[in-house]
XYZ file of C-alpha atoms in Angstrom:
618
model
C -5.380 -50.333 46.623
C -4.308 -52.485 49.577
C -0.650 -53.421 49.207
C 0.018 -55.104 52.574
C -1.611 -57.666 54.830
C -0.876 -58.709 58.403
C -1.738 -62.225 59.567
C -1.827 -62.778 63.331
C -0.383 -66.238 63.977
C 1.249 -66.132 67.404
C -1.287 -68.173 69.397
C -0.762 -71.532 71.088
C -3.954 -73.169 69.791
C -4.193 -75.033 73.082
C -7.871 -75.990 72.669
C -6.889 -78.403 69.912
C -4.828 -80.461 72.334
C -2.242 -82.724 70.730
C -2.951 -81.637 67.148
C -1.301 -78.246 67.703
C 1.277 -79.202 70.325
C 4.082 -79.057 67.768
C 2.287 -77.288 64.909
C 0.553 -73.904 64.656
C -3.209 -73.765 64.127
C -2.668 -72.055 60.802
C -1.153 -75.252 59.410
C -4.249 -77.354 59.930
C -5.108 -78.436 56.392
C -8.444 -78.686 54.615
C -8.368 -80.447 51.249
C -4.605 -80.760 51.621
C -3.874 -77.015 51.920
C -2.985 -75.392 55.267
C -5.386 -72.650 56.338
C -2.731 -69.944 56.357
C -1.321 -70.943 52.977
C -4.757 -70.805 51.391
C -5.163 -67.337 52.916
C -1.789 -66.256 51.487
C -2.869 -67.451 48.045
C -6.107 -65.466 48.267
C -4.277 -62.337 49.381
C -1.865 -62.585 46.444
C -4.820 -63.036 44.083
C -6.351 -59.910 45.636
C -3.272 -57.877 44.661
C -1.446 -57.775 47.996
C 2.281 -57.208 47.498
C 3.589 -58.020 50.980
C 2.220 -60.305 53.686
C 3.546 -59.845 57.225
C 2.962 -62.823 59.488
C 3.285 -62.311 63.230
C 4.449 -65.637 64.634
C 5.010 -67.189 68.035
C 4.235 -70.851 68.713
C 6.174 -73.102 66.288
C 7.380 -70.084 64.318
C 9.626 -72.218 62.089
C 6.555 -73.398 60.164
C 5.893 -69.842 59.040
C 9.550 -69.213 58.255
C 9.502 -72.243 55.964
C 6.330 -70.940 54.319
C 8.052 -67.591 53.747
C 10.896 -69.401 51.979
C 8.339 -70.632 49.418
C 6.409 -67.365 49.097
C 8.729 -64.387 48.467
C 5.966 -61.931 49.452
C 5.926 -63.143 53.080
C 7.879 -61.534 55.915
C 7.736 -63.122 59.354
C 8.091 -61.312 62.684
C 8.201 -63.320 65.908
C 6.354 -62.231 69.019
C 8.816 -63.421 71.648
C 6.222 -62.906 74.369
C 3.431 -64.747 72.531
C 2.540 -66.999 75.483
C 1.893 -64.015 77.772
C 0.148 -61.755 75.237
C -2.753 -62.074 72.840
C -3.521 -60.999 69.274
C -2.870 -57.309 69.971
C 0.595 -58.156 71.247
C 1.377 -59.926 67.971
C -0.026 -57.034 65.941
C 2.255 -54.675 67.873
C 5.406 -56.553 66.817
C 4.250 -56.470 63.173
C 3.392 -52.759 63.230
C 6.866 -51.364 62.370
C 6.647 -53.060 58.956
C 3.241 -51.593 58.072
C 3.519 -48.576 55.766
C -0.090 -47.725 54.912
C -3.537 -49.264 54.570
C -3.551 -53.028 55.145
C -5.688 -56.118 55.567
C -5.630 -57.630 59.056
C -6.435 -61.340 59.310
C -6.372 -64.147 61.818
C -4.401 -67.239 60.845
C -6.983 -69.927 61.642
C -9.654 -68.903 59.133
C -11.163 -70.422 56.076
C -13.170 -67.879 54.080
C -14.694 -66.897 50.755
C -12.305 -64.586 48.852
C -15.288 -62.294 48.155
C -14.726 -60.839 51.623
C -11.401 -59.341 50.547
C -13.022 -57.867 47.443
C -15.796 -56.295 49.516
C -13.349 -54.691 51.941
C -10.990 -53.474 49.208
C -13.881 -51.762 47.419
C -15.446 -50.212 50.526
C -14.818 -46.451 50.365
C -14.280 -46.254 54.127
C -10.713 -46.513 55.435
C -11.336 -48.710 58.455
C -13.773 -51.587 58.058
C -14.207 -54.773 60.062
C -15.900 -57.675 58.279
C -18.843 -59.384 59.981
C -21.344 -62.085 59.151
C -24.784 -62.934 60.382
C -25.344 -65.602 63.037
C -23.356 -68.795 62.393
C -24.002 -70.890 65.492
C -20.383 -72.001 65.319
C -19.552 -71.643 69.006
C -17.122 -69.195 70.616
C -18.536 -66.288 68.571
C -17.295 -62.726 68.989
C -20.177 -60.255 68.544
C -19.905 -56.729 67.181
C -22.267 -53.850 67.896
C -22.495 -50.739 65.755
C -24.431 -47.484 65.893
C -26.916 -46.172 63.339
C -24.090 -45.123 61.024
C -22.500 -48.569 61.083
C -19.701 -47.444 63.410
C -18.241 -50.136 65.686
C -19.005 -49.431 69.323
C -18.543 -52.754 71.162
C -17.056 -56.216 70.735
C -17.192 -59.282 72.941
C -18.311 -62.862 73.452
C -21.254 -62.021 75.736
C -24.082 -61.650 73.217
C -26.466 -59.861 75.561
C -23.812 -57.446 76.791
C -22.757 -56.510 73.259
C -26.037 -56.606 71.313
C -28.503 -56.057 74.117
C -30.827 -58.579 75.814
C -33.201 -60.341 73.469
C -31.469 -59.337 70.256
C -32.645 -61.689 67.507
C -30.424 -63.348 64.928
C -31.275 -60.624 62.434
C -29.372 -58.128 64.600
C -26.291 -60.324 64.990
C -22.948 -59.264 63.554
C -20.208 -61.827 64.201
C -16.523 -60.988 63.894
C -15.049 -62.844 60.900
C -11.407 -62.058 61.577
C -10.708 -59.993 58.442
C -10.454 -56.191 58.514
C -9.171 -53.300 56.412
C -7.337 -50.667 58.450
C -5.398 -47.457 57.899
C -1.993 -46.684 59.342
C -3.651 -43.970 61.452
C -5.987 -46.542 63.000
C -3.040 -48.817 63.723
C -1.167 -45.967 65.415
C -4.186 -45.247 67.620
C -4.420 -48.941 68.533
C -0.741 -49.038 69.464
C -0.999 -45.887 71.570
C -3.921 -47.310 73.563
C -2.222 -50.701 73.968
C 1.103 -49.233 75.100
C -0.535 -46.791 77.507
C -1.955 -49.371 79.898
C 0.064 -52.410 81.122
C -3.158 -54.155 82.179
C -4.049 -54.583 78.479
C -1.219 -57.042 77.837
C -3.607 -59.910 77.008
C -6.209 -57.855 75.144
C -7.402 -58.957 71.687
C -7.197 -56.583 68.749
C -10.996 -56.384 68.225
C -11.477 -54.829 71.669
C -8.815 -52.253 70.838
C -10.618 -51.502 67.575
C -13.850 -50.947 69.490
C -12.032 -48.573 71.833
C -10.459 -46.394 69.146
C -13.738 -46.292 67.238
C -15.532 -44.820 70.234
C -12.866 -43.070 72.321
C -10.167 -42.043 69.837
C -12.579 -40.705 67.230
C -11.230 -42.969 64.478
C -14.365 -44.511 62.991
C -14.201 -48.238 62.390
C -17.179 -49.412 60.353
C -18.825 -52.814 60.529
C -19.511 -54.362 57.100
C -21.908 -57.253 57.538
C -22.439 -59.904 54.872
C -25.386 -61.806 56.245
C -24.713 -65.245 54.754
C -20.959 -64.975 54.343
C -19.162 -68.340 54.165
C -16.358 -68.535 56.698
C -15.165 -70.442 59.737
C -12.609 -70.081 62.501
C -10.828 -73.131 63.874
C -10.369 -73.162 67.656
C -11.122 -76.802 68.450
C -12.010 -80.123 66.827
C -15.749 -79.398 66.750
C -15.186 -76.131 64.875
C -12.842 -77.885 62.454
C -15.410 -80.609 61.777
C -18.089 -77.973 61.137
C -15.732 -76.153 58.760
C -14.947 -79.304 56.786
C -18.524 -80.573 56.565
C -20.545 -77.371 56.227
C -18.464 -74.314 55.416
C -15.717 -75.445 53.060
C -18.183 -76.988 50.561
C -20.041 -73.643 50.437
C -16.834 -71.691 49.890
C -15.668 -74.053 47.175
C -19.008 -73.819 45.386
C -19.221 -70.009 45.747
C -15.735 -69.477 44.385
C -16.291 -71.922 41.526
C -19.154 -69.707 40.329
C -16.618 -66.948 39.635
C -14.089 -69.149 37.811
C -13.577 -68.111 34.189
C -13.883 -70.860 31.586
C -10.401 -72.288 31.054
C -9.056 -71.946 27.513
C -5.414 -73.019 27.212
C -3.652 -70.996 24.537
C -0.867 -72.969 22.892
C -0.383 -70.199 20.337
C 2.686 -67.919 20.578
C 0.737 -65.107 22.267
C -1.269 -63.696 23.851
C -0.758 -66.261 26.569
C -3.141 -67.957 28.962
C -3.704 -65.824 32.064
C -4.765 -66.608 35.614
C -8.252 -65.681 36.787
C -6.714 -63.246 39.269
C -5.044 -61.355 36.406
C -8.344 -61.248 34.542
C -10.226 -59.999 37.600
C -7.577 -57.366 38.380
C -9.099 -55.372 35.517
C -12.329 -55.061 37.507
C -11.384 -51.968 39.469
C -12.816 -48.539 40.259
C -12.586 -46.092 37.376
C -9.674 -43.714 37.791
C -8.296 -40.828 35.774
C -4.806 -41.904 34.671
C -3.518 -38.428 35.532
C -4.105 -39.067 39.241
C -0.928 -39.451 41.318
C -2.191 -42.837 42.525
C -2.166 -44.219 38.989
C 1.204 -42.635 38.294
C 2.540 -44.496 41.335
C 1.147 -47.743 39.935
C 2.882 -47.188 36.577
C 6.134 -46.230 38.299
C 5.957 -49.410 40.370
C 5.321 -51.501 37.250
C 8.239 -49.902 35.418
C 10.604 -50.552 38.317
C 9.548 -54.176 38.684
C 9.749 -54.828 34.934
C 13.298 -53.506 34.977
C 14.224 -55.549 38.032
C 13.380 -58.864 36.395
C 16.235 -58.458 33.879
C 18.570 -55.658 35.022
C 19.788 -53.450 37.830
C 17.430 -50.446 38.079
C 20.427 -48.239 38.874
C 21.673 -48.724 35.322
C 18.507 -49.534 33.374
C 15.006 -48.112 33.146
C 11.773 -49.249 31.492
C 9.810 -47.046 29.100
C 6.186 -48.114 28.552
C 3.643 -47.443 25.793
C 0.074 -48.442 25.102
C 0.845 -50.840 22.231
C 1.713 -54.400 21.258
C 5.147 -55.998 21.315
C 5.617 -54.873 17.730
C 4.923 -51.318 18.881
C 7.748 -51.696 21.406
C 9.985 -53.000 18.607
C 9.140 -49.961 16.512
C 9.822 -47.562 19.394
C 13.212 -49.216 19.893
C 14.255 -49.288 16.222
C 12.961 -45.801 15.428
C 14.539 -44.237 18.514
C 17.839 -46.019 19.143
C 19.731 -45.893 15.858
C 21.846 -42.691 15.745
C 20.745 -40.145 13.098
C 23.849 -40.744 10.990
C 24.325 -44.395 11.961
C 23.818 -47.587 10.006
C 21.895 -50.543 11.379
C 22.658 -54.239 10.937
C 19.534 -56.407 11.270
C 19.805 -60.150 11.798
C 16.982 -61.851 9.897
C 16.616 -65.537 10.698
C 12.845 -65.674 10.910
C 9.675 -63.664 10.471
C 10.335 -61.441 13.481
C 13.849 -60.557 12.369
C 12.352 -59.682 8.987
C 9.827 -57.506 10.823
C 12.641 -55.536 12.471
C 14.116 -54.900 9.021
C 10.727 -53.805 7.714
C 10.325 -51.322 10.577
C 13.761 -49.873 9.860
C 12.940 -49.514 6.168
C 9.658 -47.717 6.918
C 11.609 -45.181 8.979
C 14.204 -44.877 6.177
C 17.063 -45.974 8.414
C 20.288 -46.915 6.631
C 20.429 -50.652 7.041
C 21.897 -53.961 5.957
C 20.339 -57.364 6.608
C 22.349 -60.352 7.778
C 20.384 -63.385 6.603
C 20.419 -66.633 8.509
C 18.542 -69.909 8.562
C 15.249 -69.861 10.429
C 15.934 -73.244 11.997
C 19.712 -73.619 12.214
C 22.296 -71.669 14.245
C 23.677 -68.408 12.916
C 27.141 -68.269 11.340
C 28.833 -66.436 14.197
C 32.149 -66.035 12.399
C 30.471 -64.308 9.464
C 28.468 -62.140 11.844
C 31.647 -61.056 13.632
C 33.178 -60.120 10.277
C 30.229 -57.811 9.699
C 30.809 -56.228 13.120
C 34.513 -55.762 12.324
C 33.737 -53.845 9.142
C 33.116 -50.674 11.112
C 30.057 -49.867 9.007
C 27.466 -50.233 11.755
C 26.385 -48.161 14.728
C 23.747 -50.623 15.949
C 22.666 -54.252 15.837
C 19.036 -55.418 15.903
C 18.319 -59.073 16.599
C 15.549 -61.294 17.970
C 16.381 -63.300 21.086
C 13.759 -66.003 20.718
C 12.595 -66.298 17.121
C 8.891 -66.967 17.603
C 8.474 -68.320 14.070
C 10.281 -71.545 14.890
C 11.284 -71.593 18.549
C 14.962 -71.021 17.712
C 16.922 -69.325 20.502
C 19.728 -67.093 19.269
C 22.924 -67.227 21.413
C 22.913 -63.605 22.529
C 25.373 -64.414 25.313
C 27.928 -64.664 22.477
C 26.508 -62.272 19.869
C 25.829 -59.146 21.948
C 29.199 -59.036 23.756
C 30.833 -59.379 20.331
C 28.766 -56.474 19.024
C 29.722 -54.365 22.047
C 33.383 -55.240 21.476
C 33.132 -53.471 18.114
C 31.197 -50.513 19.488
C 27.654 -51.348 18.347
C 24.485 -50.397 20.243
C 22.537 -53.616 20.801
C 18.780 -53.666 20.173
C 17.042 -56.910 21.089
C 13.506 -58.074 20.437
C 12.996 -59.984 23.694
C 9.214 -60.163 23.298
C 9.057 -63.970 23.448
C 11.909 -64.400 25.929
C 11.404 -61.707 28.583
C 10.320 -63.105 31.997
C 10.202 -66.624 30.598
C 13.869 -67.367 31.188
C 16.515 -65.847 33.443
C 18.435 -63.038 31.758
C 20.732 -60.228 32.839
C 20.838 -57.508 30.197
C 24.137 -56.062 31.354
C 25.868 -59.435 31.448
C 24.456 -60.274 28.025
C 25.615 -56.938 26.622
C 22.114 -55.722 25.716
C 21.445 -51.980 25.646
C 17.743 -52.040 24.705
C 15.275 -54.934 24.996
C 11.656 -54.766 23.845
C 8.892 -56.830 25.405
C 5.154 -56.923 26.041
C 2.638 -57.427 28.826
C 0.969 -60.434 27.265
C 3.479 -63.276 26.910
C 5.711 -64.702 29.654
C 4.814 -61.963 32.123
C 1.294 -63.461 31.803
C -0.633 -60.213 31.716
C -3.108 -58.857 29.187
C -2.202 -57.539 25.748
C -1.938 -53.775 25.409
C 1.325 -52.584 26.977
C 4.616 -52.639 25.101
C 7.832 -51.605 26.811
C 11.553 -51.252 26.263
C 14.086 -51.890 29.016
C 16.843 -49.368 28.312
C 20.405 -48.890 29.450
C 20.006 -45.423 30.906
C 23.386 -44.119 29.693
C 22.529 -45.054 26.092
C 19.006 -43.678 26.372
C 20.291 -40.321 27.603
C 22.382 -39.981 24.434
C 19.125 -39.655 22.453
C 18.265 -36.350 24.127
C 19.053 -34.171 21.119
C 18.432 -36.679 18.346
C 15.703 -35.749 15.856
C 12.499 -37.780 16.225
C 11.645 -40.417 13.649
C 8.350 -41.149 15.461
C 6.210 -38.879 17.624
C 4.082 -41.352 19.581
C 6.792 -44.031 19.860
C 9.772 -41.869 20.758
C 11.621 -43.516 23.634
C 13.468 -40.519 25.028
C 10.455 -38.198 24.976
C 8.312 -40.809 26.739
C 11.090 -41.420 29.273
C 11.692 -37.736 29.985
C 7.978 -36.977 30.382
C 7.500 -39.901 32.753
C 10.470 -38.860 34.892
C 9.140 -35.301 35.135
C 5.436 -36.029 35.660
C 4.950 -39.692 36.604
C 2.656 -39.972 33.557
C 2.825 -41.188 29.994
C 2.449 -38.546 27.300
C -0.757 -40.104 25.971
C -3.644 -42.003 27.560
C -2.447 -45.378 28.853
C -4.581 -48.561 28.882
C -5.676 -48.180 32.494
C -7.289 -51.547 33.238
C -4.481 -53.347 31.421
C -2.021 -51.765 33.852
C -3.944 -53.187 36.804
C -3.754 -56.611 35.155
C -0.032 -56.101 34.539
C 0.475 -55.227 38.194
C -1.193 -58.485 39.218
C 0.832 -60.430 36.646
C 4.037 -58.925 38.040
C 3.039 -59.953 41.574
C 2.436 -63.500 40.395
C 5.718 -63.571 38.469
C 7.597 -62.417 41.557
C 5.862 -65.103 43.565
C 6.671 -67.910 41.128
C 10.071 -66.394 40.183
C 11.362 -66.350 36.617
C 13.631 -69.297 37.377
C 10.748 -71.510 38.504
C 8.604 -70.295 35.622
C 11.296 -71.353 33.150
C 11.395 -74.709 34.933
C 7.625 -75.085 34.514
C 7.827 -74.178 30.830
C 10.696 -76.627 30.379
C 8.723 -79.402 32.026
C 5.818 -78.746 29.651
C 8.241 -78.704 26.703
C 9.747 -82.059 27.703
C 6.278 -83.615 27.864
C 5.518 -82.256 24.390
C 8.844 -83.372 22.860
C 8.485 -86.885 24.277
C 4.977 -87.150 22.816
C 6.094 -85.847 19.406
C 8.804 -88.497 19.247
C 6.423 -91.216 20.379
C 3.984 -90.240 17.604
C 6.738 -90.310 14.992
C 6.452 -86.584 14.181
C 9.496 -84.427 13.411
C 10.559 -81.075 14.860
C 11.952 -78.325 12.636
C 14.643 -77.106 15.066
C 17.067 -79.463 16.789
C 16.334 -79.835 20.479
C 19.608 -78.267 21.602
C 18.741 -75.000 19.817
C 15.130 -74.758 20.967
C 13.907 -72.147 23.408
C 11.606 -74.510 25.381
C 8.817 -71.995 24.645
C 7.699 -72.834 21.106
C 8.077 -76.039 19.142
C 7.663 -76.031 15.355
C 6.468 -79.456 14.183
C 6.600 -80.593 10.563
C 3.162 -81.521 9.279
C 2.680 -85.260 8.690
C 3.001 -86.440 5.087
C -0.524 -87.633 4.508
C -3.339 -86.061 2.482
C -5.665 -86.757 5.399
C -3.945 -84.085 7.492
C -5.751 -80.749 7.823
C -4.558 -78.041 10.188
C -8.086 -76.628 10.318
C -9.540 -79.970 11.396
C -6.786 -80.492 13.950
C -7.277 -76.939 15.285
C -11.023 -77.446 15.652
C -10.549 -80.837 17.314
C -8.202 -79.298 19.917
C -10.263 -76.126 20.359
C -13.403 -78.109 21.107
C -11.442 -79.642 23.979
C -10.133 -76.365 25.408
C -6.797 -75.929 23.586
C -5.893 -73.379 20.890
C -3.036 -74.139 18.495
C -1.368 -72.134 15.729
C -0.146 -72.847 12.186
C 3.242 -71.919 10.775
C 4.768 -71.734 7.308
C 8.370 -70.980 6.370
C 8.728 -70.674 2.610
C 7.942 -74.147 1.356
C 8.173 -75.753 4.835
C 4.778 -76.473 6.415
C 4.654 -76.657 10.206
C 2.312 -76.177 13.085
C 3.530 -74.573 16.294
C 2.869 -75.499 19.897
C 3.732 -72.863 22.477
C 4.107 -73.621 26.153
C 4.079 -70.172 27.687
C 1.697 -68.347 29.969
C -0.303 -69.872 32.787
C -0.076 -73.455 31.555
C 0.624 -76.458 33.770
C 2.372 -79.784 32.997
C -0.885 -81.673 33.592
C -2.507 -79.569 30.858
C 0.303 -80.352 28.428
C -0.222 -84.036 29.236
C -3.903 -83.623 28.356
C -3.097 -81.793 25.146
C -0.613 -84.394 23.942
C -3.313 -87.012 24.479
C -5.673 -84.956 22.286
C -2.954 -84.535 19.633
C -2.331 -88.282 19.716
C -6.043 -88.947 19.218
C -6.168 -86.694 16.169
C -3.009 -88.157 14.641
C -4.344 -91.658 15.211
C -7.567 -90.690 13.424
C -5.616 -89.824 10.259
C -3.416 -92.912 10.452
C -0.204 -91.262 11.677
C 0.185 -93.178 14.936
């Protein structure tokens, strides 16, 4: 797994003349997206966690890009005008911790190249194409084993006189390298002052032949790519290469189905493709490191990892709820469950199955809880723990945990929160909210695939469970936590591919940030609410109490309405919706969570309007 990338972006780009006088080459745009930004997006989609950009000319452009992409770190080559690409790589080197992708900043390329390199079993691989006729080519020569032995612009000198196009391997500008290879490059570069202006590919050729660190050439004969060094190369890229790349990548796009149901949520193609990975035994240290990384990042979204930890299971969000309820109520303690919707009722059902002493505090599914009455229950001294849903998925009601949980803590209760439909969709700080345990899942706002349930636990409260008798074997929080701390593994087989998808989803959440994600969801919600009002439909929950994630809409009062017909009408147009029923109240629910965009909500509301018009509602 390649976790880092280095982009070399220190050059002057002087052959472009005025175009790059006050702008780096990497910010030349094709179809409105700068070359380097498109490369950053492809690296993130390929699972790269950190992108180091070595800058020089007009470095502020890259610093501004880094402000928009949290995964980017910039390092300036102060001597960029007197050095070349190897000089920029040298200033980036201290930040490189292991294997990495190395790229030039002025490329446009098919993302398949990254996939090919990542899946090549060799540690050091330089990507090449067949003959392009682009001008200013750098040629690569390799021996019978594919080992790089020469690089240069003189075709005859590198490939031999008379070499036909079938023997050509052109440098693309994308490589996969080990830290050992980088160290050998740095040693060679630092050892000879005359190499100050040498390019990195010549250093690679040297270490491959003289330092006994094999660098392999991986040629893709008809690979779609282009480098931009002057206006002619840019014109060729726009007219010939970019259309090929766009078409090639469109062939791998997964059919878009927008899920407006409460979960699982719509996922990005990069999350889907993250599951396509080499088979691995989950007991390998490498996979344990991946799970440990996931656990730490999941904690960090909502709490300080010094005080909290995340315990993961192969299960649904309800499985995480059951692990939390079955594990976190003291053996002789009584539980108070707040039931103001189907998911609160589910918490009570779980407690009853495990024969936990319990009372249920009933509330309206669409109106705020009676906080004074709830505090009276806390004051009674009868309860050791409180279980409550943060975002009640049945209706879209958001319970005010910023008031409820601190009150519960005031009276000494352990707080257990079903955060399944809130986690990573809205900013939250578990400690500030007074939450000891929060359950969640990989398949809602985190925008991963279904199959991993987890509980974010206050470590001091979790440690108290050490000697408590187990109510559940598989779903015991402390046992799973202890085993993971000791071994870096889960006690039972985890859903391996789902973890790779979760890792990618975490990377994309970190990139967007939870705050911006909540803003996107809110924008979608506002579009939906405005359309509902315009159509004359009614919402079950008042706007001020809604989560912005799910909207329960009362069904129109006409015999012509059919949820099934409305569902099929929307589904045929790429949108999936969900029914809802609360006692004698009929609703349908529209969720705006997952990888959904405001433009898609605009399209959906148009489809909803068409259906409602067809039955005479608007």
